[in-house]
Structure formats: structure tokens, C-alpha cells
PDB file of C-alpha atoms in Angstrom:
ATOM      1  CA  MET A   1      -9.121 -16.930 -43.274  1.00  0.00           C
ATOM      2  CA  ALA A   2     -12.589 -17.269 -42.087  1.00  0.00           C
ATOM      3  CA  THR A   3     -15.349 -16.042 -45.003  1.00  0.00           C
ATOM      4  CA  ASP A   4     -16.605 -12.969 -42.674  1.00  0.00           C
ATOM      5  CA  GLU A   5     -13.223 -11.892 -43.392  1.00  0.00           C
ATOM      6  CA  ARG A   6     -11.714  -8.526 -45.522  1.00  0.00           C
ATOM      7  CA  PRO A   7      -9.409  -9.868 -47.691  1.00  0.00           C
ATOM      8  CA  ILE A   8      -6.059  -8.196 -47.304  1.00  0.00           C
ATOM      9  CA  GLY A   9      -6.233  -6.253 -50.330  1.00  0.00           C
ATOM     10  CA  PHE A  10      -8.492  -4.477 -48.697  1.00  0.00           C
ATOM     11  CA  TRP A  11      -6.520  -3.313 -45.009  1.00  0.00           C
ATOM     12  CA  LEU A  12      -3.051  -2.768 -47.448  1.00  0.00           C
ATOM     13  CA  LYS A  13      -5.296  -0.040 -49.627  1.00  0.00           C
ATOM     14  CA  LEU A  14      -7.385   1.535 -47.127  1.00  0.00           C
ATOM     15  CA  VAL A  15      -4.656   1.435 -44.098  1.00  0.00           C
ATOM     16  CA  ASP A  16      -2.423   3.281 -47.162  1.00  0.00           C
ATOM     17  CA  GLN A  17      -5.141   6.004 -48.189  1.00  0.00           C
ATOM     18  CA  LEU A  18      -5.709   6.539 -44.301  1.00  0.00           C
ATOM     19  CA  VAL A  19      -1.684   7.074 -43.627  1.00  0.00           C
ATOM     20  CA  ASP A  20      -2.179   9.624 -47.343  1.00  0.00           C
ATOM     21  CA  ASP A  21      -4.464  11.165 -45.715  1.00  0.00           C
ATOM     22  CA  GLN A  22      -3.608  12.538 -42.399  1.00  0.00           C
ATOM     23  CA  PHE A  23      -0.117  13.330 -44.062  1.00  0.00           C
ATOM     24  CA  GLY A  24      -1.795  15.012 -46.348  1.00  0.00           C
ATOM     25  CA  ALA A  25      -4.067  17.226 -44.427  1.00  0.00           C
ATOM     26  CA  SER A  26      -0.511  18.107 -41.429  1.00  0.00           C
ATOM     27  CA  PHE A  27       1.864  18.907 -44.310  1.00  0.00           C
ATOM     28  CA  GLU A  28      -1.004  21.336 -46.141  1.00  0.00           C
ATOM     29  CA  GLU A  29      -1.460  22.393 -42.896  1.00  0.00           C
ATOM     30  CA  HIS A  30       2.653  23.531 -42.742  1.00  0.00           C
ATOM     31  CA  GLY A  31       2.403  24.625 -46.628  1.00  0.00           C
ATOM     32  CA  VAL A  32       4.401  21.897 -48.110  1.00  0.00           C
ATOM     33  CA  THR A  33       3.566  18.846 -49.893  1.00  0.00           C
ATOM     34  CA  ARG A  34       4.246  15.224 -48.988  1.00  0.00           C
ATOM     35  CA  ARG A  35       6.975  15.418 -51.743  1.00  0.00           C
ATOM     36  CA  GLN A  36       8.237  18.583 -50.844  1.00  0.00           C
ATOM     37  CA  TRP A  37       8.893  17.180 -47.519  1.00  0.00           C
ATOM     38  CA  GLN A  38      10.841  14.333 -49.211  1.00  0.00           C
ATOM     39  CA  MET A  39      12.819  16.201 -50.383  1.00  0.00           C
ATOM     40  CA  MET A  40      13.230  18.641 -47.887  1.00  0.00           C
ATOM     41  CA  ASN A  41      14.509  15.121 -45.954  1.00  0.00           C
ATOM     42  CA  LEU A  42      16.955  14.255 -48.783  1.00  0.00           C
ATOM     43  CA  LEU A  43      19.261  17.465 -49.154  1.00  0.00           C
ATOM     44  CA  THR A  44      19.519  16.833 -45.286  1.00  0.00           C
ATOM     45  CA  ASP A  45      22.634  14.984 -46.382  1.00  0.00           C
ATOM     46  CA  GLY A  46      23.204  17.424 -48.786  1.00  0.00           C
ATOM     47  CA  PRO A  47      23.570  19.453 -51.999  1.00  0.00           C
ATOM     48  CA  ALA A  48      21.227  17.766 -54.765  1.00  0.00           C
ATOM     49  CA  THR A  49      20.316  18.326 -58.812  1.00  0.00           C
ATOM     50  CA  GLU A  50      16.906  18.541 -59.150  1.00  0.00           C
ATOM     51  CA  LYS A  51      17.107  15.042 -61.682  1.00  0.00           C
ATOM     52  CA  GLN A  52      18.627  13.327 -58.064  1.00  0.00           C
ATOM     53  CA  LEU A  53      16.055  14.714 -55.913  1.00  0.00           C
ATOM     54  CA  SER A  54      13.291  13.557 -58.379  1.00  0.00           C
ATOM     55  CA  ASP A  55      15.012  10.238 -59.492  1.00  0.00           C
ATOM     56  CA  ALA A  56      15.059   9.691 -55.333  1.00  0.00           C
ATOM     57  CA  LEU A  57      11.313   9.834 -54.942  1.00  0.00           C
ATOM     58  CA  LYS A  58      10.096   7.935 -58.221  1.00  0.00           C
ATOM     59  CA  PRO A  59       9.086   5.020 -56.586  1.00  0.00           C
ATOM     60  CA  PHE A  60       7.290   6.581 -54.319  1.00  0.00           C
ATOM     61  CA  PHE A  61       5.557   8.948 -56.744  1.00  0.00           C
ATOM     62  CA  PRO A  62       4.822   7.635 -59.834  1.00  0.00           C
ATOM     63  CA  VAL A  63       4.279   9.934 -63.342  1.00  0.00           C
ATOM     64  CA  VAL A  64       1.019  10.696 -64.532  1.00  0.00           C
ATOM     65  CA  GLU A  65       0.274  13.316 -66.982  1.00  0.00           C
ATOM     66  CA  GLY A  66      -0.896  16.902 -65.553  1.00  0.00           C
ATOM     67  CA  SER A  67       0.586  16.142 -62.422  1.00  0.00           C
ATOM     68  CA  ILE A  68       3.328  18.747 -60.711  1.00  0.00           C
ATOM     69  CA  THR A  69       6.473  18.631 -61.469  1.00  0.00           C
ATOM     70  CA  SER A  70       9.681  18.173 -59.399  1.00  0.00           C
ATOM     71  CA  THR A  71      10.536  21.043 -60.627  1.00  0.00           C
ATOM     72  CA  GLU A  72       7.270  22.860 -60.026  1.00  0.00           C
ATOM     73  CA  LEU A  73       7.866  21.930 -55.754  1.00  0.00           C
ATOM     74  CA  ILE A  74      11.423  22.327 -55.796  1.00  0.00           C
ATOM     75  CA  GLU A  75      11.096  25.592 -57.117  1.00  0.00           C
ATOM     76  CA  GLU A  76       8.601  26.222 -54.425  1.00  0.00           C
ATOM     77  CA  LEU A  77      10.533  25.540 -51.547  1.00  0.00           C
ATOM     78  CA  ARG A  78      11.991  27.769 -53.416  1.00  0.00           C
ATOM     79  CA  GLU A  79      10.122  31.070 -53.607  1.00  0.00           C
ATOM     80  CA  SER A  80       9.807  29.860 -49.294  1.00  0.00           C
ATOM     81  CA  GLY A  81      13.023  30.813 -48.894  1.00  0.00           C
ATOM     82  CA  TRP A  82      13.347  26.942 -47.386  1.00  0.00           C
ATOM     83  CA  VAL A  83      15.580  26.098 -50.063  1.00  0.00           C
ATOM     84  CA  SER A  84      18.544  28.221 -52.107  1.00  0.00           C
ATOM     85  CA  LEU A  85      19.926  26.968 -56.033  1.00  0.00           C
ATOM     86  CA  ASP A  86      23.652  27.520 -56.074  1.00  0.00           C
ATOM     87  CA  GLU A  87      25.112  26.537 -59.937  1.00  0.00           C
ATOM     88  CA  ASP A  88      22.353  23.767 -60.184  1.00  0.00           C
ATOM     89  CA  GLN A  89      22.108  22.341 -56.611  1.00  0.00           C
ATOM     90  CA  TYR A  90      19.596  22.466 -54.002  1.00  0.00           C
ATOM     91  CA  GLN A  91      20.392  22.880 -50.461  1.00  0.00           C
ATOM     92  CA  LEU A  92      17.801  23.621 -47.072  1.00  0.00           C
ATOM     93  CA  THR A  93      18.304  27.658 -45.980  1.00  0.00           C
ATOM     94  CA  ASP A  94      18.572  28.072 -42.065  1.00  0.00           C
ATOM     95  CA  LEU A  95      14.473  28.777 -42.452  1.00  0.00           C
ATOM     96  CA  GLY A  96      14.286  25.561 -44.292  1.00  0.00           C
ATOM     97  CA  ARG A  97      15.855  23.581 -41.864  1.00  0.00           C
ATOM     98  CA  ARG A  98      13.540  24.331 -38.401  1.00  0.00           C
ATOM     99  CA  SER A  99      11.094  24.480 -40.842  1.00  0.00           C
ATOM    100  CA  LEU A 100      11.383  20.417 -41.347  1.00  0.00           C
ATOM    101  CA  GLU A 101      11.830  20.338 -37.799  1.00  0.00           C
ATOM    102  CA  ASN A 102       8.579  20.955 -37.039  1.00  0.00           C
ATOM    103  CA  LEU A 103       7.528  18.681 -39.872  1.00  0.00           C
ATOM    104  CA  ARG A 104       9.903  15.887 -38.164  1.00  0.00           C
ATOM    105  CA  GLY A 105       7.472  16.980 -34.816  1.00  0.00           C
ATOM    106  CA  ALA A 106       3.954  16.322 -37.027  1.00  0.00           C
ATOM    107  CA  VAL A 107       5.104  13.478 -39.069  1.00  0.00           C
ATOM    108  CA  GLU A 108       6.118  11.802 -35.497  1.00  0.00           C
ATOM    109  CA  ARG A 109       2.439  12.648 -33.931  1.00  0.00           C
ATOM    110  CA  ILE A 110       1.134  11.265 -37.095  1.00  0.00           C
ATOM    111  CA  ARG A 111       4.021   7.703 -36.437  1.00  0.00           C
ATOM    112  CA  GLU A 112       2.881   7.328 -32.981  1.00  0.00           C
ATOM    113  CA  GLN A 113      -0.688   6.829 -33.883  1.00  0.00           C
ATOM    114  CA  LEU A 114      -0.966   4.540 -36.793  1.00  0.00           C
ATOM    115  CA  THR A 115       1.098   2.235 -34.167  1.00  0.00           C
ATOM    116  CA  GLU A 116      -0.722   2.506 -31.478  1.00  0.00           C
ATOM    117  CA  ASN A 117      -1.032  -0.623 -29.413  1.00  0.00           C
ATOM    118  CA  VAL A 118       1.035  -1.946 -31.738  1.00  0.00           C
ATOM    119  CA  SER A 119       4.168  -3.536 -30.059  1.00  0.00           C
ATOM    120  CA  GLU A 120       7.404  -3.501 -31.042  1.00  0.00           C
ATOM    121  CA  GLU A 121       7.723  -7.076 -32.231  1.00  0.00           C
ATOM    122  CA  GLU A 122       3.960  -7.079 -34.177  1.00  0.00           C
ATOM    123  CA  TYR A 123       5.251  -4.348 -36.314  1.00  0.00           C
ATOM    124  CA  GLY A 124       8.466  -5.625 -37.363  1.00  0.00           C
ATOM    125  CA  ALA A 125       6.554  -9.187 -38.033  1.00  0.00           C
ATOM    126  CA  LEU A 126       3.875  -7.012 -39.617  1.00  0.00           C
ATOM    127  CA  VAL A 127       7.085  -5.027 -41.750  1.00  0.00           C
ATOM    128  CA  THR A 128       8.535  -8.642 -41.791  1.00  0.00           C
ATOM    129  CA  VAL A 129       5.704 -10.498 -43.824  1.00  0.00           C
ATOM    130  CA  LEU A 130       4.710  -7.425 -46.564  1.00  0.00           C
ATOM    131  CA  GLN A 131       8.602  -7.734 -47.567  1.00  0.00           C
ATOM    132  CA  ARG A 132       8.471 -11.775 -48.089  1.00  0.00           C
ATOM    133  CA  MET A 133       4.469 -11.403 -49.822  1.00  0.00           C
ATOM    134  CA  ALA A 134       6.232  -9.018 -52.418  1.00  0.00           C
ATOM    135  CA  THR A 135       8.971 -11.079 -53.013  1.00  0.00           C
ATOM    136  CA  ASN A 136       6.984 -14.228 -54.132  1.00  0.00           C
ATOM    137  CA  LEU A 137       4.457 -11.629 -55.493  1.00  0.00           C
ATOM    138  CA  GLY A 138       8.566 -10.949 -57.574  1.00  0.00           C
ATOM    139  CA  TRP A 139       9.095  -7.918 -55.820  1.00  0.00           C
ATOM    140  CA  ASP A 140      13.390  -8.328 -55.875  1.00  0.00           C
ATOM    141  CA  GLY A 141      14.329  -5.572 -53.638  1.00  0.00           C
ATOM    142  CA  SER A 142      16.631  -3.972 -57.267  1.00  0.00           C
ATOM    143  CA  VAL A 143      14.426  -0.723 -57.348  1.00  0.00           C
ATOM    144  CA  GLU A 144      16.371   2.309 -54.959  1.00  0.00           C
ATOM    145  CA  GLU A 145      14.298   2.712 -51.881  1.00  0.00           C
ATOM    146  CA  PRO A 146      13.337   6.085 -51.425  1.00  0.00           C
ATOM    147  CA  ALA A 147      15.596   8.327 -48.740  1.00  0.00           C
ATOM    148  CA  VAL A 148      12.757   8.887 -46.699  1.00  0.00           C
ATOM    149  CA  SER A 149       9.755   6.686 -45.629  1.00  0.00           C
ATOM    150  CA  PRO A 150       6.769   7.654 -43.474  1.00  0.00           C
TER     151      PRO A 150
END
């Protein structure tokens, strides 16, 4: 590696921040947060409790003191009419399903922008190498992965 190249940590953090910024701006336009979008995606598999939703998203959203809770986020979706609650189980409403479809279009546009000028082979190789690096640094895959990832 040439000494004037930036290290992998720089690129990982930069791309992560840029992806977060793009998704955040897009979701804000639709009136939801990234976490709410992921909750809605989880509900496409069927009803779930607040704890099930929160547990499934923990790897993406570590607890930060003073941050908004999963309960508050899911209740905002309920107030918007996108999610309903029946016997402690949340589920998508018809309006929520339509809204999620609109969000999926926005997500797809961001994903296309992210991978522009990147071949499928390059993308696959990148993911494989990053997984190998994570394993080299101690990741063993035992942490449950969220069902939704951008």
C-alpha cells in the first residue's frame, strides 16, 4: 500500500457516514426514521411485539443514553396510521404497506447510486473481503443480524 493512500478505516467510516446521510435525508422526506423503516420491514414478515422489533434492530442501533426508544418510534408509526396494535402485536396497516413501497423506491435509488460504476463481481468481492476482515478481528457471526440492511 502506498503511503499517500488513506487507510481502510477512513474509507469505511466515510462511506458509512455518507450512506447514513443519504438514507436519513430520504427517510426524513417521507416522515420516518431509518429505524422506523427497518421496523416496518420487519413487520412484512408478520406481527411482532415491541421487544421483538427492538431486539432485531439492536445490532444496527446500540443503546445511546437519552435517545428515543423503540416504543416511542413504533408509537409514532401507529399515530401515523402505518402500524396497528392488536394484543401486544404490531402489524402494518394497508397505508403502512403502501408507504413502505414508496420508501423502497427511495432506498433502491440510493442503492443504485451507491453501486454506480461498481460491477457485481467487485461488489461481491468487497463484501467477501469485509466479512473475512471482520472474522479476522474476532467476529464469529453469532450476533444475530438484522433482517434489513441498506
